Amino acid sequence: MNALWRGLRTFQRPRPLLPAFSLVHARSEATAEAVPAARLPFRVHLRAGKRYAWCACGHSKKQPYCDGAHKNKAPNISPLRFSCDKDQTVLLCACKQTANAPYCDGSHFKVIYGDAVKSVKGLFK
């Protein structure tokens, strides 16, 4: 049994053909456009009557909420302030490409697709 186990440990995991990409997007220094904070939306519980500030620039460390990072990194982009009428669990956009801000509308699939296309194009350079 020990010999069999030692033999199994010598096999290595196959390497992927495409480079792996992270679910969290790399942030740039200063931008005039919003940068994706993550590839997938944030599932959060909102309380009725409470006011929230959704990060619209993507630079906040407290995603999906604003922490004031836009003042230095994206001064032209301000957070979206909102509240809800009832307690509910929702998906808040993390890719910052939604047409229904601050709620997710599925635009993150375009961001993921764009990253995959860039990865594939990078293989053929």
PDB file of C-alpha atoms in Angstrom:
ATOM      1  CA  MET A   1       0.000   0.000   0.000  1.00  0.00           C
ATOM      2  CA  ASN A   2       2.809   2.428   0.853  1.00  0.00           C
ATOM      3  CA  ALA A   3       4.534   1.689  -2.458  1.00  0.00           C
ATOM      4  CA  LEU A   4       1.304   2.352  -4.314  1.00  0.00           C
ATOM      5  CA  TRP A   5       0.848   5.660  -2.466  1.00  0.00           C
ATOM      6  CA  ARG A   6       4.440   6.711  -3.244  1.00  0.00           C
ATOM      7  CA  GLY A   7       3.829   5.917  -6.910  1.00  0.00           C
ATOM      8  CA  LEU A   8       0.687   8.055  -7.006  1.00  0.00           C
ATOM      9  CA  ARG A   9       2.454  11.026  -5.491  1.00  0.00           C
ATOM     10  CA  THR A  10       4.990  11.130  -8.336  1.00  0.00           C
ATOM     11  CA  PHE A  11       2.355  12.085 -10.902  1.00  0.00           C
ATOM     12  CA  GLN A  12       2.113  15.791 -11.498  1.00  0.00           C
ATOM     13  CA  ARG A  13      -1.010  17.748 -12.253  1.00  0.00           C
ATOM     14  CA  PRO A  14      -1.261  18.663 -15.961  1.00  0.00           C
ATOM     15  CA  ARG A  15      -0.525  22.278 -16.802  1.00  0.00           C
ATOM     16  CA  PRO A  16      -3.399  24.311 -18.275  1.00  0.00           C
ATOM     17  CA  LEU A  17      -3.133  25.502 -21.879  1.00  0.00           C
ATOM     18  CA  LEU A  18      -4.536  28.938 -21.104  1.00  0.00           C
ATOM     19  CA  PRO A  19      -3.021  31.173 -18.451  1.00  0.00           C
ATOM     20  CA  ALA A  20      -5.167  31.318 -15.347  1.00  0.00           C
ATOM     21  CA  PHE A  21      -6.717  34.634 -14.405  1.00  0.00           C
ATOM     22  CA  SER A  22      -7.853  35.788 -11.035  1.00  0.00           C
ATOM     23  CA  LEU A  23     -11.411  36.634 -10.050  1.00  0.00           C
ATOM     24  CA  VAL A  24     -10.133  39.912  -8.635  1.00  0.00           C
ATOM     25  CA  HIS A  25      -9.065  42.461 -11.230  1.00  0.00           C
ATOM     26  CA  ALA A  26      -5.674  44.182 -10.990  1.00  0.00           C
ATOM     27  CA  ARG A  27      -6.055  47.889 -10.224  1.00  0.00           C
ATOM     28  CA  SER A  28      -4.217  50.681 -11.998  1.00  0.00           C
ATOM     29  CA  GLU A  29      -2.883  53.831 -10.328  1.00  0.00           C
ATOM     30  CA  ALA A  30      -5.006  56.755 -11.578  1.00  0.00           C
ATOM     31  CA  THR A  31      -7.848  56.435 -14.061  1.00  0.00           C
ATOM     32  CA  ALA A  32     -10.640  58.482 -15.562  1.00  0.00           C
ATOM     33  CA  GLU A  33     -12.725  55.328 -16.105  1.00  0.00           C
ATOM     34  CA  ALA A  34     -14.072  52.785 -13.670  1.00  0.00           C
ATOM     35  CA  VAL A  35     -11.969  49.651 -13.242  1.00  0.00           C
ATOM     36  CA  PRO A  36     -13.502  46.249 -12.451  1.00  0.00           C
ATOM     37  CA  ALA A  37     -13.074  45.464  -8.759  1.00  0.00           C
ATOM     38  CA  ALA A  38     -13.882  41.781  -9.317  1.00  0.00           C
ATOM     39  CA  ARG A  39     -15.164  39.506 -12.052  1.00  0.00           C
ATOM     40  CA  LEU A  40     -18.270  38.304 -10.192  1.00  0.00           C
ATOM     41  CA  PRO A  41     -20.955  40.334  -8.365  1.00  0.00           C
ATOM     42  CA  PHE A  42     -21.144  40.706  -4.595  1.00  0.00           C
ATOM     43  CA  ARG A  43     -24.106  39.099  -2.821  1.00  0.00           C
ATOM     44  CA  VAL A  44     -25.112  41.393   0.049  1.00  0.00           C
ATOM     45  CA  HIS A  45     -28.016  41.794   2.448  1.00  0.00           C
ATOM     46  CA  LEU A  46     -29.499  45.297   2.450  1.00  0.00           C
ATOM     47  CA  ARG A  47     -31.613  46.655   5.293  1.00  0.00           C
ATOM     48  CA  ALA A  48     -34.678  48.821   4.726  1.00  0.00           C
ATOM     49  CA  GLY A  49     -34.136  52.549   5.179  1.00  0.00           C
ATOM     50  CA  LYS A  50     -30.349  52.334   5.530  1.00  0.00           C
ATOM     51  CA  ARG A  51     -28.322  54.489   3.130  1.00  0.00           C
ATOM     52  CA  TYR A  52     -25.474  52.869   1.198  1.00  0.00           C
ATOM     53  CA  ALA A  53     -22.693  54.273  -1.009  1.00  0.00           C
ATOM     54  CA  TRP A  54     -21.806  51.881  -3.853  1.00  0.00           C
ATOM     55  CA  CYS A  55     -18.251  52.244  -5.180  1.00  0.00           C
ATOM     56  CA  ALA A  56     -18.540  53.264  -8.837  1.00  0.00           C
ATOM     57  CA  CYS A  57     -14.796  53.618  -9.534  1.00  0.00           C
ATOM     58  CA  GLY A  58     -13.587  50.149  -8.479  1.00  0.00           C
ATOM     59  CA  HIS A  59     -10.716  51.360  -6.281  1.00  0.00           C
ATOM     60  CA  SER A  60     -12.353  50.907  -2.868  1.00  0.00           C
ATOM     61  CA  LYS A  61     -10.849  48.326  -0.513  1.00  0.00           C
ATOM     62  CA  LYS A  62     -14.312  47.791   1.060  1.00  0.00           C
ATOM     63  CA  GLN A  63     -16.040  46.539  -2.105  1.00  0.00           C
ATOM     64  CA  PRO A  64     -18.824  46.880  -3.073  1.00  0.00           C
ATOM     65  CA  TYR A  65     -19.086  49.942  -0.843  1.00  0.00           C
ATOM     66  CA  CYS A  66     -17.144  53.193  -1.148  1.00  0.00           C
ATOM     67  CA  ASP A  67     -14.269  53.982   1.210  1.00  0.00           C
ATOM     68  CA  GLY A  68     -13.262  57.312  -0.379  1.00  0.00           C
ATOM     69  CA  ALA A  69     -10.451  55.942  -2.578  1.00  0.00           C
ATOM     70  CA  HIS A  70     -11.969  57.686  -5.600  1.00  0.00           C
ATOM     71  CA  LYS A  71     -10.810  61.048  -4.255  1.00  0.00           C
ATOM     72  CA  ASN A  72      -7.186  60.225  -5.157  1.00  0.00           C
ATOM     73  CA  LYS A  73      -7.431  57.497  -7.797  1.00  0.00           C
ATOM     74  CA  ALA A  74     -10.516  58.557  -9.804  1.00  0.00           C
ATOM     75  CA  PRO A  75     -11.612  62.077  -8.819  1.00  0.00           C
ATOM     76  CA  ASN A  76     -14.107  62.318 -11.706  1.00  0.00           C
ATOM     77  CA  ILE A  77     -16.114  59.298 -10.481  1.00  0.00           C
ATOM     78  CA  SER A  78     -18.282  59.635  -7.388  1.00  0.00           C
ATOM     79  CA  PRO A  79     -20.048  56.842  -5.500  1.00  0.00           C
ATOM     80  CA  LEU A  80     -23.707  56.073  -6.072  1.00  0.00           C
ATOM     81  CA  ARG A  81     -25.781  56.619  -2.942  1.00  0.00           C
ATOM     82  CA  PHE A  82     -28.903  54.494  -2.585  1.00  0.00           C
ATOM     83  CA  SER A  83     -31.290  52.872  -0.117  1.00  0.00           C
ATOM     84  CA  CYS A  84     -33.930  50.188  -0.362  1.00  0.00           C
ATOM     85  CA  ASP A  85     -37.554  49.968   0.776  1.00  0.00           C
ATOM     86  CA  LYS A  86     -37.398  46.495   2.330  1.00  0.00           C
ATOM     87  CA  ASP A  87     -34.845  44.058   3.710  1.00  0.00           C
ATOM     88  CA  GLN A  88     -33.493  41.988   0.839  1.00  0.00           C
ATOM     89  CA  THR A  89     -30.493  40.095  -0.485  1.00  0.00           C
ATOM     90  CA  VAL A  90     -29.227  41.403  -3.827  1.00  0.00           C
ATOM     91  CA  LEU A  91     -26.264  41.141  -6.187  1.00  0.00           C
ATOM     92  CA  LEU A  92     -24.281  44.372  -6.404  1.00  0.00           C
ATOM     93  CA  CYS A  93     -22.135  44.910  -9.482  1.00  0.00           C
ATOM     94  CA  ALA A  94     -18.388  44.438  -9.070  1.00  0.00           C
ATOM     95  CA  CYS A  95     -17.288  44.810 -12.708  1.00  0.00           C
ATOM     96  CA  LYS A  96     -18.603  48.420 -12.783  1.00  0.00           C
ATOM     97  CA  GLN A  97     -20.044  47.897 -16.288  1.00  0.00           C
ATOM     98  CA  THR A  98     -23.710  47.502 -15.311  1.00  0.00           C
ATOM     99  CA  ALA A  99     -26.439  49.593 -16.905  1.00  0.00           C
ATOM    100  CA  ASN A 100     -28.570  49.151 -13.765  1.00  0.00           C
ATOM    101  CA  ALA A 101     -26.173  50.523 -11.142  1.00  0.00           C
ATOM    102  CA  PRO A 102     -25.613  49.443  -8.399  1.00  0.00           C
ATOM    103  CA  TYR A 103     -27.317  46.146  -9.187  1.00  0.00           C
ATOM    104  CA  CYS A 104     -25.763  43.428 -11.341  1.00  0.00           C
ATOM    105  CA  ASP A 105     -27.238  42.988 -14.822  1.00  0.00           C
ATOM    106  CA  GLY A 106     -24.868  40.266 -16.089  1.00  0.00           C
ATOM    107  CA  SER A 107     -22.337  42.625 -17.686  1.00  0.00           C
ATOM    108  CA  HIS A 108     -19.527  40.781 -15.898  1.00  0.00           C
ATOM    109  CA  PHE A 109     -19.777  38.071 -18.570  1.00  0.00           C
ATOM    110  CA  LYS A 110     -18.453  40.625 -21.089  1.00  0.00           C
ATOM    111  CA  VAL A 111     -15.511  41.389 -18.790  1.00  0.00           C
ATOM    112  CA  ILE A 112     -14.727  37.678 -18.340  1.00  0.00           C
ATOM    113  CA  TYR A 113     -15.044  37.086 -22.102  1.00  0.00           C
ATOM    114  CA  GLY A 114     -12.724  40.018 -22.829  1.00  0.00           C
ATOM    115  CA  ASP A 115     -10.118  38.622 -20.437  1.00  0.00           C
ATOM    116  CA  ALA A 116     -10.335  35.193 -22.093  1.00  0.00           C
ATOM    117  CA  VAL A 117      -9.889  36.737 -25.552  1.00  0.00           C
ATOM    118  CA  LYS A 118      -6.824  38.671 -24.357  1.00  0.00           C
ATOM    119  CA  SER A 119      -5.354  35.468 -22.891  1.00  0.00           C
ATOM    120  CA  VAL A 120      -5.859  33.541 -26.115  1.00  0.00           C
ATOM    121  CA  LYS A 121      -4.426  36.356 -28.245  1.00  0.00           C
ATOM    122  CA  GLY A 122      -1.424  36.465 -25.932  1.00  0.00           C
ATOM    123  CA  LEU A 123      -0.645  32.821 -26.750  1.00  0.00           C
ATOM    124  CA  PHE A 124      -0.217  33.589 -30.449  1.00  0.00           C
ATOM    125  CA  LYS A 125       2.132  36.581 -30.180  1.00  0.00           C
TER     126      LYS A 125
END
